[in-house]
Amino acid sequence: MSYNKENTVLDEKQLIKQCLKKDERAMEELYKYFSPRLFGICLRYTKNRMEAEDLLHDGFIRILNNLENYRHEGSFQGWVCKIMVTSAINYYHKNISRNKETDLNEMGSEELMDNDINSFISHNELLEMVRKLPDGYKMVFNLFVIEGYSHKEIAARLNVSENTSKTQLLKARKALQNMIFTEKKMTYEKSA
Amino acid sequence: MRNRPDHKIDELFQEAFRDFNPEPPGNVWNKIKDSVATDSNSRKKGFWVRNRLIFSIAAAFIIAAGFSSIYMDDIFPSNAKGDMFSENSVTVSNHNRPLSKTEENFLNEVSPENNTNSLAFVLPANTNSKVSEPSNTVKNYYPDISKNGYDEKTPENTKSVTIPEPEKVETVLVEEKVKQNTELVEDIINMPIVENIPIDKTINSVPEIKAVENTVFTAEENFPEIKVMVNEKDQLSIVETDLTNLPIAEKKEEVSHNFNAYFNENKSSNPEIAENKIDTAIIPDIILPIKKAKNYTPSRFAIGLHYTAENLYQLSNSKYLTDRSFRMGGSSWEVSLNFRLNNKISLGTGIGYTSYSENVYFNVDGEKTTIIDSLYNGSEWEYITETETVSYREMLTNNYSFIRLPLFLRYKIVENNRFSLHFTGGGIFSQVMDKREKVLQLPNDITISSTERVTPFQSNYSFLLVTGLNLHYQVSNFVTLGTDLMFKRNITNYYETGGTIMKTPYSVGIRGSVYFNL
């Protein structure tokens, strides 16, 4: 078979065109291609998988509804991820009053404990640590460290001041450091 | 868009989530599909309703064509049974092999109800691809899953497919990633854990505080709340003001306050703070209580009441009173209206009543005749007299009252807590309102040859220049007390006649003021 490199690239324009025509298969293809990445984003911004699934659902619907606004400028993946992050922020604003205080010592059932005696911390453990952060810390940490927003942008999106954003980041780092330290200490003690 | 990690923790998490692509559960797509279908159905209904006439005609035509074809087939039978495989289609060569796990999962995702142990793809001619593990790239094909195996005929409308050669999967250096992760974790573990975010203690000068308008800070039990910010050193420091200069006169130790402790101490008594639990949702700007002396944001307008005690000094150039200074005491009451242009400059005007006591000197020249002896010459008495020249001075006190109209400008030189020092400059127009002048009573036994009135004041009006230093003390937001040292100088002579000139007098006085801020 002759290898056609063009066929390995997601035919964005064609796919978007089909999705705009509400072609279910095209939408499904789009979903399959981006859902792992988007689900990763959702997991970081929510407390549990159920919330992450809800967010993925809402975010993808928003992506489909906004496809006509995509100007084919820049990376399509970047655009899609941006929409999902925006959905995450909206989700946060909607649920902010119902957020209960998170017990930083609580261990989630989905967490995979790393029993290795070395200092390696798995992705799942790191994810759990982020998810255990209080909502405010989590939002700022994700937006600043992972998504790369500036404090000014974060402040505008979360309707807080830049000072609050900076302070929340400081607290998030402190909380994560404590979690890492505590977990590794427990691991060392277990192995001892 | 990603920020360069400036912290080990940032680096650890950035690396961890860089390629974090977990598979979502399958039910999510079904929900999305349902949501999209619901939306499109509602649109479709509208489409069918709007075009029902056209569809009705089309349906009638199709039915008619169907009936006619039945009859036509009877008339023109055909033996052609087209092979359902396209001439250009080939089946997968290794279709008999069992599916790999990935392929099985793929089938489950695409069409769970058709999952079999084999799958068939219709390929374009000259392709000899074998089924391989689907990569993450989108395959531009629609697989046709057969229920019973590869050799079931596929419908002619199966699209031709192109299975791309799988991309070369990047070799992930797992060992390197683990090593990087481990090193970062070790560094983070060994980093000192900061229990409390420290307050910036490097404030060397009295900082300026952002003041809430019309707020009076108290230096008593209820500490006011000053907004702080995180500075470039990631420390909390006091926000500088751009509204007013309200310096803190407190010690630096008092400024260094642990805000965590403040929250813990005050959350029970302060519900607002209690709600903003520091370890949960986003809280407003960090609020730090700081002891602070009282200060105020002055209002735009103020009415002043003033009392001045002053002495008027003047030099005379009279032939009798050469270079002799006179002093005239006086006092005045004033009401002023002050307008604050900005934090430094105020304008003022007003009206005042001044009274002076004027000492009027009369130089009296006369002759006094005294009978020292008497003789009778037979017809009349002859008196022997002695005459002496008399020259004396009489002083009378006159009282004058003036109305004064000042216009001045006040400049704040320095301010410290509630005290402020100002410099005042301006002018006064002074008009005599009333004169009460006593009449010189001369003795009868003296023949007055001449008198000369030496009076320091005779003009009905005058202009004065005024300068002064004002010390103000803010009692409260509403009341200010002031003490002024005033110096006034007449720019016109009070008296000039003949050989006597009363030079422009000046006055020095102390004024007490009360200002009411509006």
XYZ file of C-alpha atoms in Angstrom:
710
model
C 0.000 0.000 0.000
C 1.318 3.354 -0.783
C 1.600 5.489 2.210
C -0.045 8.811 1.917
C 1.106 11.105 4.609
C -1.772 13.438 4.099
C -4.142 10.804 5.288
C -2.527 10.648 8.684
C -3.489 14.214 9.499
C -6.873 14.999 10.844
C -8.705 16.612 8.024
C -9.872 19.445 10.172
C -11.681 21.471 7.631
C -13.558 18.522 6.253
C -14.425 17.245 9.672
C -15.581 20.619 10.877
C -17.627 21.012 7.742
C -19.306 17.693 8.348
C -19.885 18.481 11.985
C -21.526 21.745 11.042
C -23.876 19.720 8.901
C -24.647 17.733 12.038
C -23.133 14.586 10.610
C -23.185 12.253 13.583
C -20.269 10.204 12.405
C -18.156 13.287 11.943
C -19.046 14.491 15.425
C -18.202 11.122 16.801
C -14.841 11.180 15.077
C -14.169 14.575 16.508
C -15.120 13.363 19.926
C -12.937 10.276 19.709
C -9.980 12.305 18.626
C -10.150 14.967 21.293
C -11.984 13.371 24.169
C -8.908 11.933 25.904
C -7.235 15.303 25.977
C -10.428 17.039 27.032
C -11.201 14.454 29.659
C -7.771 15.032 31.106
C -8.622 18.703 31.422
C -11.965 17.894 33.024
C -10.390 15.569 35.558
C -8.074 18.317 36.679
C -10.832 20.819 37.242
C -13.320 18.613 39.044
C -13.472 16.638 42.222
C -14.432 13.263 40.855
C -15.030 11.342 37.670
C -18.753 11.931 37.693
C -18.244 15.677 37.660
C -15.544 15.269 35.049
C -17.933 13.354 32.799
C -20.592 16.017 33.227
C -18.082 18.676 32.390
C -16.868 16.757 29.357
C -20.433 16.446 28.150
C -21.200 20.118 28.608
C -17.874 21.214 27.204
C -18.134 19.112 24.075
C -21.652 20.339 23.384
C -20.272 23.839 23.670
C -17.484 22.955 21.245
C -20.002 21.660 18.724
C -22.167 24.721 19.139
C -19.210 27.048 18.648
C -17.659 25.284 15.688
C -19.087 27.826 13.309
C -17.102 30.485 15.142
C -13.795 28.770 14.557
C -11.746 30.921 12.219
C -9.133 28.333 11.297
C -6.497 30.506 12.888
C -4.006 28.822 15.126
C -4.170 25.298 16.380
C -7.565 23.617 16.329
C -6.574 21.547 19.309
C -5.688 24.704 21.160
C -9.052 26.189 20.293
C -10.894 23.102 21.438
C -8.971 22.964 24.704
C -9.645 26.630 25.306
C -13.367 26.064 24.954
C -13.148 23.227 27.436
C -11.229 25.342 29.932
C -13.856 28.058 29.565
C -16.510 25.447 30.255
C -14.580 24.386 33.325
C -14.517 27.958 34.572
C -18.247 28.343 33.956
C -18.838 25.053 35.711
C -16.864 26.333 38.650
C -18.837 29.583 38.809
C -22.086 27.691 38.647
C -21.162 25.362 41.439
C -19.176 27.690 43.618
C -21.902 28.099 46.210
C -22.391 24.377 46.522
C -18.757 23.545 46.959
C -18.124 22.055 50.308
C -14.926 22.325 52.165
C -12.491 19.727 51.152
C -10.727 17.773 53.782
C -7.182 17.819 52.641
C -6.496 14.619 54.485
C -9.244 12.687 52.787
C -8.041 10.018 50.401
C -10.263 9.341 47.427
C -11.254 5.831 46.533
C -10.048 6.276 43.012
C -6.590 7.077 44.085
C -3.920 4.627 43.235
C -1.454 4.503 45.992
C 2.071 4.330 44.932
C 3.724 1.874 47.220
C 7.040 2.251 45.638
C 9.601 3.283 48.134
C 11.257 5.703 45.804
C 10.117 9.278 45.313
C 8.267 8.700 42.097
C 4.730 10.006 42.129
C 2.440 8.723 39.452
C 0.200 10.791 37.250
C -2.860 9.516 39.027
C -1.482 10.508 42.396
C -0.604 13.942 41.161
C -4.048 14.236 39.644
C -5.630 13.277 42.935
C -3.570 15.883 44.721
C -4.766 18.585 42.378
C -8.335 17.420 42.702
C -8.131 17.482 46.456
C -7.204 21.144 46.441
C -9.902 23.568 47.463
C -11.745 24.825 44.443
C -10.202 28.244 44.453
C -6.662 26.950 44.646
C -7.384 24.310 42.061
C -8.743 26.775 39.544
C -5.839 29.171 39.859
C -3.252 26.409 39.882
C -4.629 24.764 36.778
C -5.068 28.002 34.905
C -1.660 29.376 35.798
C 0.599 26.362 35.866
C -0.992 24.006 33.365
C -2.923 26.245 31.024
C -0.414 29.083 31.219
C -2.729 32.005 31.902
C -1.318 35.108 33.517
C -2.616 36.332 36.836
C -4.277 39.211 35.074
C -6.154 36.841 32.783
C -7.071 34.575 35.652
C -8.357 37.512 37.647
C -10.565 38.581 34.757
C -11.932 35.098 34.224
C -12.593 34.277 37.836
C -13.795 37.779 38.774
C -11.175 38.215 41.418
C -8.246 40.521 41.804
C -4.736 39.750 40.662
C -3.681 39.716 44.286
C -6.149 36.986 45.049
C -4.926 34.974 42.109
C -1.337 35.260 43.263
C -2.229 34.394 46.807
C -4.296 31.420 45.781
C -1.394 30.129 43.721
C 0.917 30.465 46.701
C -1.510 28.549 48.840
C -2.025 25.896 46.206
C 1.694 25.278 45.934
C 1.978 25.126 49.680
C -0.888 22.660 49.916
C 0.552 20.471 47.163
C 3.950 20.530 48.751
C 2.419 19.439 52.018
C 0.562 16.637 50.293
C 3.680 15.417 48.542
C 5.654 15.588 51.737
C 2.975 13.820 53.738
C 2.519 11.067 51.211
C 6.171 10.391 50.796
C 6.661 10.412 54.527
C 3.898 7.852 54.882
C 5.431 5.789 52.119
C 8.816 5.861 53.726
C 7.358 4.904 57.062
C 5.483 2.032 55.522
C 8.532 0.677 53.884
C 10.612 1.073 56.992
C 0.779 29.967 26.431
C 2.241 27.718 29.061
C 4.245 29.551 31.637
C 7.836 28.617 32.112
C 7.875 26.819 35.442
C 9.327 29.011 38.102
C 8.761 26.533 40.834
C 9.591 22.886 41.250
C 5.995 22.086 41.965
C 4.912 23.802 38.764
C 7.466 21.811 36.822
C 6.372 18.522 38.347
C 2.740 19.029 37.509
C 3.380 20.503 34.093
C 5.381 17.443 33.137
C 2.773 15.133 34.592
C -0.104 16.642 32.674
C 1.714 17.394 29.468
C 0.555 14.188 27.785
C -2.264 13.328 30.098
C -4.952 11.876 27.855
C -7.108 9.434 29.776
C -9.912 7.685 27.966
C -13.333 8.887 28.991
C -16.076 6.391 29.710
C -18.151 5.334 26.728
C -21.452 6.577 28.083
C -20.377 10.194 27.724
C -20.549 10.046 23.959
C -24.002 8.495 24.130
C -25.214 11.359 26.257
C -23.684 13.851 23.889
C -25.273 12.070 20.981
C -28.650 12.184 22.664
C -28.263 15.862 23.436
C -27.334 16.624 19.854
C -30.141 14.423 18.517
C -32.707 16.135 20.706
C -31.571 19.423 19.406
C -31.577 18.375 15.792
C -34.918 16.585 16.092
C -36.548 19.740 17.158
C -35.047 21.366 14.110
C -35.968 18.457 11.913
C -39.574 18.614 12.979
C -39.660 22.146 11.845
C -38.068 21.157 8.566
C -40.673 18.503 7.884
C -43.531 20.736 8.821
C -42.327 23.585 6.711
C -41.819 21.407 3.629
C -44.720 19.019 4.015
C -46.227 19.909 0.674
C -43.079 19.078 -1.229
C -42.594 15.838 0.645
C -46.163 14.855 0.081
C -45.749 15.253 -3.678
C -42.434 13.391 -3.601
C -43.941 10.539 -1.590
C -46.812 10.197 -4.036
C -44.350 10.075 -6.939
C -42.233 7.414 -5.273
C -45.231 5.258 -4.537
C -46.383 5.575 -8.086
C -42.928 4.709 -9.388
C -42.795 1.702 -7.117
C -46.037 0.322 -8.415
C -44.993 0.901 -11.961
C -41.655 -0.867 -11.469
C -43.393 -3.980 -10.279
C -45.379 -4.111 -13.430
C -42.337 -3.172 -15.497
C -40.327 -6.076 -14.079
C -43.003 -8.430 -15.101
C -42.784 -7.016 -18.540
C -38.987 -6.875 -18.730
C -37.439 -9.532 -16.467
C -33.695 -9.285 -15.751
C -31.219 -11.923 -14.854
C -28.597 -9.590 -13.805
C -27.643 -10.038 -10.269
C -24.806 -7.800 -9.650
C -22.010 -9.008 -7.576
C -22.223 -6.984 -4.476
C -18.522 -6.587 -4.214
C -17.026 -3.874 -6.251
C -14.517 -5.027 -8.775
C -12.026 -2.869 -7.109
C -12.531 -4.136 -3.677
C -10.449 -6.700 -1.929
C -10.996 -8.166 1.374
C -8.456 -8.064 4.043
C -5.941 -10.757 3.501
C -5.617 -11.813 7.081
C -9.168 -11.501 8.014
C -9.208 -14.842 9.717
C -6.879 -13.899 12.447
C -8.410 -13.129 15.822
C -8.801 -9.510 16.672
C -6.327 -7.826 18.903
C -7.533 -6.281 22.109
C -7.220 -2.821 20.674
C -9.247 -3.753 17.634
C -11.877 -5.329 19.802
C -12.088 -2.196 21.911
C -12.270 -0.194 18.751
C -15.151 -2.274 17.520
C -16.933 -1.859 20.789
C -16.612 1.867 20.474
C -17.691 2.038 16.871
C -20.468 -0.469 16.811
C -20.873 -2.570 19.888
C -23.853 -4.458 18.560
C -21.902 -5.680 15.555
C -18.860 -6.824 17.354
C -17.669 -10.090 15.957
C -14.389 -11.809 15.914
C -13.496 -10.482 12.588
C -14.002 -7.448 10.574
C -13.947 -6.715 6.961
C -12.818 -3.627 5.237
C -13.421 -2.810 1.707
C -10.217 -1.477 0.349
C -9.358 0.280 -2.823
C -7.623 -1.668 -5.491
C -3.939 -2.374 -5.210
C -3.930 -1.977 -1.566
C -2.614 -4.818 0.390
C -2.860 -3.487 3.790
C -3.265 -5.680 6.704
C -5.266 -4.703 9.639
C -3.091 -3.092 12.109
C -3.609 -1.425 15.365
C -5.506 1.753 14.944
C -3.438 4.696 15.898
C -4.724 7.864 17.324
C -5.063 9.441 13.976
C -8.479 9.616 12.556
C -9.135 7.061 9.909
C -10.930 8.546 7.061
C -13.114 5.618 6.512
C -16.288 4.131 7.724
C -15.697 0.484 8.491
C -18.321 -1.875 7.466
C -18.713 -4.435 10.132
C -20.159 -7.682 8.987
C -22.025 -9.861 11.341
C -21.031 -13.213 10.041
C -17.578 -12.750 8.719
C -15.557 -11.305 6.010
C -17.223 -12.942 3.115
C -20.611 -11.540 3.620
C -21.439 -9.303 0.814
C -21.086 -5.746 1.564
C -23.420 -3.200 0.143
C -22.322 -1.352 -2.840
C -22.509 1.927 -1.108
C -19.695 1.037 1.194
C -17.193 3.750 0.798
C -13.697 2.936 -0.195
C -11.253 3.360 2.569
C -7.696 4.228 3.009
C -6.044 2.842 6.033
C -3.070 4.961 6.644
C 0.171 3.432 7.624
C 0.342 3.779 11.340
C 2.354 6.668 12.568
C 5.551 5.934 14.157
C 4.751 6.148 17.776
C 7.169 8.319 19.567
C 9.292 6.317 21.838
C 8.677 7.573 25.286
C 11.742 7.432 27.389
C 9.924 6.136 30.397
C 13.048 5.791 32.436
C 13.946 9.407 31.823
C 10.470 10.617 32.756
C 10.536 8.595 35.947
C 13.927 9.963 36.806
C 12.793 13.524 36.206
C 9.687 12.969 38.272
C 11.679 11.442 41.102
C 14.200 14.246 41.159
C 11.509 16.871 41.255
C 9.697 15.116 44.074
C 12.921 14.842 46.035
C 13.548 18.549 45.579
C 10.031 19.392 46.648
C 10.253 17.188 49.714
C 13.463 18.879 50.727
C 12.096 22.349 50.250
C 11.266 24.123 53.488
C 7.579 24.090 54.176
C 6.384 27.587 54.783
C 3.866 27.476 57.559
C 2.734 31.015 57.197
C 3.067 33.323 54.317
C 5.340 35.955 55.748
C 4.538 39.607 55.838
C 6.990 41.815 54.105
C 9.093 43.206 56.883
C 11.323 45.200 54.635
C 9.280 48.344 54.853
C 11.909 50.867 55.711
C 9.910 53.988 55.518
C 6.485 54.808 56.677
C 4.366 53.377 53.938
C 1.426 55.013 52.431
C -1.822 53.270 52.898
C -4.619 52.987 50.501
C -7.418 54.794 52.184
C -11.067 54.141 51.751
C -12.619 57.472 51.129
C -13.849 59.209 54.244
C -12.586 56.426 56.404
C -11.237 57.346 59.749
C -8.730 54.861 60.959
C -8.661 54.318 64.632
C -5.741 53.515 66.782
C -7.826 51.824 69.346
C -9.319 48.386 69.820
C -10.966 47.971 66.468
C -8.171 47.660 64.065
C -8.984 48.914 60.660
C -8.390 46.608 57.775
C -5.780 47.519 55.290
C -5.552 45.828 51.996
C -2.361 44.033 51.293
C -0.973 42.487 48.187
C 1.529 39.881 47.225
C 4.650 41.609 46.066
C 7.264 40.404 43.636
C 8.945 38.483 46.391
C 5.724 36.545 46.911
C 5.299 38.226 50.241
C 2.381 40.120 51.567
C 3.011 43.814 51.709
C 0.906 46.834 52.313
C -0.666 48.335 49.275
C 0.503 51.785 48.450
C -2.048 54.458 48.056
C -2.773 56.577 45.141
C -5.507 58.527 46.782
C -4.198 60.274 49.807
C -1.063 60.259 51.829
C -1.946 58.660 55.082
C 1.289 57.556 56.576
C 1.444 55.035 59.305
C 3.222 56.231 62.325
C 3.333 52.822 63.868
C 6.218 50.595 64.524
C 7.233 48.074 61.962
C 6.689 45.238 64.404
C 3.056 46.099 64.566
C 2.849 46.057 60.827
C 4.241 42.554 60.664
C 1.167 40.582 61.436
C 0.441 36.998 60.653
C -2.766 37.022 58.739
C -3.400 33.368 59.359
C -3.399 34.059 63.051
C -5.686 36.993 62.474
C -8.192 34.823 60.693
C -8.087 32.229 63.411
C -8.510 34.825 66.085
C -11.294 36.720 64.462
C -13.387 34.223 62.604
C -15.605 33.556 65.580
C -16.336 37.197 66.217
C -16.368 38.300 62.653
C -18.911 36.349 60.618
C -17.747 37.850 57.400
C -14.275 36.560 57.956
C -15.584 33.263 59.231
C -17.321 32.693 55.932
C -14.172 33.293 54.037
C -12.382 30.267 55.243
C -8.846 30.557 54.142
C -8.515 26.954 53.106
C -11.527 26.737 50.879
C -12.975 28.846 48.144
C -11.443 31.927 46.753
C -11.424 34.709 49.281
C -11.227 38.418 48.653
C -8.034 40.317 48.910
C -6.081 39.428 51.965
C -7.096 41.798 54.674
C -4.633 42.608 57.349
C -5.456 44.568 60.439
C -2.923 47.180 61.308
C -2.844 49.565 64.142
C -2.996 52.964 62.754
C -3.282 56.406 64.145
C -6.297 58.397 63.326
C -6.271 60.320 60.209
C -8.889 61.574 57.954
C -9.713 62.366 54.444
C -10.468 66.079 54.568
C -13.620 67.300 53.034
C -13.808 69.757 50.211
C -15.368 72.611 52.153
C -14.901 73.823 55.674
C -16.191 76.735 57.657
C -13.776 78.349 60.060
C -14.255 80.472 63.123
C -11.267 82.514 64.168
C -10.235 84.780 66.969
C -7.108 86.843 66.655
C -5.243 88.812 69.260
C -2.692 91.107 67.763
C -0.629 94.167 68.300
C -0.200 96.838 65.749
C 3.201 98.375 65.627
C 4.226 101.423 63.797
C 7.010 103.873 63.551
C 6.426 107.532 63.482
C 8.398 110.108 61.782
C 6.958 112.999 63.622
C 9.107 115.861 64.750
C 7.937 115.089 68.204
C 8.038 111.389 68.082
C 10.979 110.601 65.989
C 11.442 106.915 65.250
C 9.296 105.986 68.054
C 7.161 102.977 67.773
C 3.622 102.898 68.787
C 1.704 99.924 69.780
C -1.940 99.452 69.298
C -3.680 96.426 70.587
C -6.577 94.805 68.883
C -8.574 91.672 68.399
C -10.690 90.347 65.659
C -13.334 87.775 64.988
C -13.606 86.134 61.620
C -15.698 83.631 59.780
C -14.058 81.991 56.837
C -15.074 79.676 54.074
C -12.335 77.287 53.016
C -12.217 75.320 49.823
C -9.756 72.468 49.521
C -8.379 72.321 46.012
C -6.392 69.197 46.657
C -4.577 67.535 49.464
C -2.055 70.358 49.626
C -3.736 73.600 48.705
C -6.772 75.372 50.064
C -8.359 78.656 49.182
C -10.192 80.764 51.662
C -12.177 83.879 52.040
C -14.390 85.290 54.692
C -15.404 88.278 56.684
C -14.055 89.629 59.936
C -14.608 92.249 62.560
C -11.568 93.893 64.047
C -11.383 96.409 66.838
C -8.373 98.421 67.786
C -7.756 100.722 70.616
C -5.930 103.668 69.424
C -3.854 105.793 71.740
C -3.998 109.308 70.579
C -1.310 111.573 71.795
C -1.750 115.253 71.926
C 1.259 117.407 72.344
C 0.166 120.503 74.069
C 2.160 123.721 73.936
C 1.000 126.581 76.090
C 1.802 129.204 78.590
C 0.864 129.205 82.115
C 0.737 132.495 83.988
C 1.065 132.499 87.718
C 0.484 135.539 90.035
C 3.283 135.608 92.406
C 2.631 139.003 94.147
C 0.220 141.966 94.229
C 0.713 145.721 95.082
C -1.874 148.589 95.781
C -0.842 151.840 94.278
C -3.472 153.989 95.867
C -5.919 153.580 93.033
C -5.646 149.950 91.922
C -3.954 146.736 92.583
C -0.942 145.713 90.477
C -0.221 142.039 90.056
C 3.136 140.596 89.566
C 2.905 137.455 87.407
C 5.191 134.805 86.259
C 4.666 133.100 82.945
C 6.047 129.750 82.113
C 5.968 127.793 78.947
C 4.099 124.614 79.277
C 4.410 121.735 77.000
C 2.903 118.436 77.817
C 1.408 115.473 76.291
C -2.075 114.208 76.640
C -3.127 110.759 75.681
C -6.548 109.755 74.788
C -7.800 106.397 73.749
C -9.946 106.040 70.742
C -11.606 102.919 69.621
C -12.014 101.904 66.060
C -13.718 98.998 64.484
C -13.047 97.644 61.057
C -14.605 95.257 58.744
C -12.113 93.045 57.043
C -12.394 90.938 53.982
C -9.596 88.430 53.663
C -8.587 86.324 50.692
C -5.871 83.783 51.237
C -4.243 80.630 50.029
C -3.092 77.910 52.367
C -0.451 75.370 51.519
C 0.113 72.212 53.551
C 3.777 71.887 54.277
C 3.827 68.695 56.230
C 1.400 66.307 57.789
C 1.818 63.722 60.460
C -1.100 61.723 61.705
C -3.638 64.295 62.744
C -1.325 67.262 62.754
C -0.588 69.377 59.765
C 1.427 72.499 59.248
C 0.372 75.043 56.680
C 1.678 78.239 55.220
C -0.817 80.984 54.511
C -0.509 83.960 52.262
C -3.028 86.500 51.158
C -4.496 89.936 51.408
C -7.036 91.794 53.487
C -9.146 94.751 52.682
C -9.900 96.725 55.790
C -12.539 99.417 56.145
C -13.245 101.527 59.192
C -16.707 100.937 60.504
C -16.823 103.075 63.566
C -14.691 105.597 65.317
C -15.070 106.593 68.901
C -12.715 109.390 69.461
C -12.507 111.278 72.702
C -12.258 114.976 72.786
C -9.229 116.518 74.279
C -10.083 118.414 77.414
C -7.656 121.201 77.902
C -7.035 122.960 81.224
C -8.431 126.407 81.664
C -5.398 127.933 83.142
C -3.256 127.258 80.223
C -3.214 129.201 77.108
C -2.826 126.667 74.436
C -0.707 127.767 71.670
C -0.823 124.696 69.620
C -1.660 121.099 69.707
C -0.625 118.394 67.504
C -2.582 115.253 67.169
C -0.401 112.297 66.904
C -2.496 109.517 65.894
C -1.406 106.333 64.327
C -4.523 105.879 62.443
C -6.583 108.109 60.392
C -7.219 106.303 57.188
C -10.676 104.986 56.629
C -9.542 101.994 54.686
C -6.405 100.136 54.056
C -4.948 97.123 52.386
C -2.928 94.558 54.215
C -0.770 91.673 53.233
C -0.940 88.663 55.479
C 1.290 85.662 55.921
C 1.264 83.070 58.580
C 2.031 79.618 59.805
C -0.929 77.457 60.734
C -0.834 74.375 62.842
C -3.940 72.241 62.524
C -5.078 69.318 64.567
C -7.764 66.978 63.322
C -10.044 66.212 66.202
C -12.491 64.177 64.226
C -13.761 63.812 60.755
C -15.851 66.897 61.328
C -13.784 69.235 63.464
C -10.297 70.661 63.135
C -8.567 72.996 65.537
C -5.973 75.464 64.432
C -3.398 77.804 65.886
C -1.979 80.454 63.645
C 0.866 82.866 63.892
C -0.127 85.735 61.673
C 1.840 88.643 60.383
C 0.104 91.538 58.651
C 1.543 94.521 56.992
C -0.313 97.575 55.797
C 0.670 98.537 52.354
C -0.714 102.058 52.752
C 0.261 104.701 55.244
C -2.214 105.354 57.964
C -1.415 108.954 58.407
C 0.537 111.456 56.558
C 0.277 115.159 56.998
C 2.681 118.005 57.311
C 5.852 116.777 58.727
C 4.375 113.712 60.280
C 4.269 110.459 58.589
C 3.064 107.367 60.238
C 4.787 104.614 58.444
C 2.975 101.569 57.365
C 2.176 99.712 60.479
C 2.411 95.998 60.865
C 0.818 93.641 63.249
C 1.717 90.355 64.758
C -0.933 88.210 66.235
C -1.936 84.772 67.323
C -5.104 83.326 65.998
C -7.119 80.433 67.233
C -9.385 78.617 64.774
C -12.060 75.989 64.690
C -12.913 74.436 61.371
C -16.053 72.520 60.622
C -15.692 70.172 57.708
C -18.714 70.052 55.497
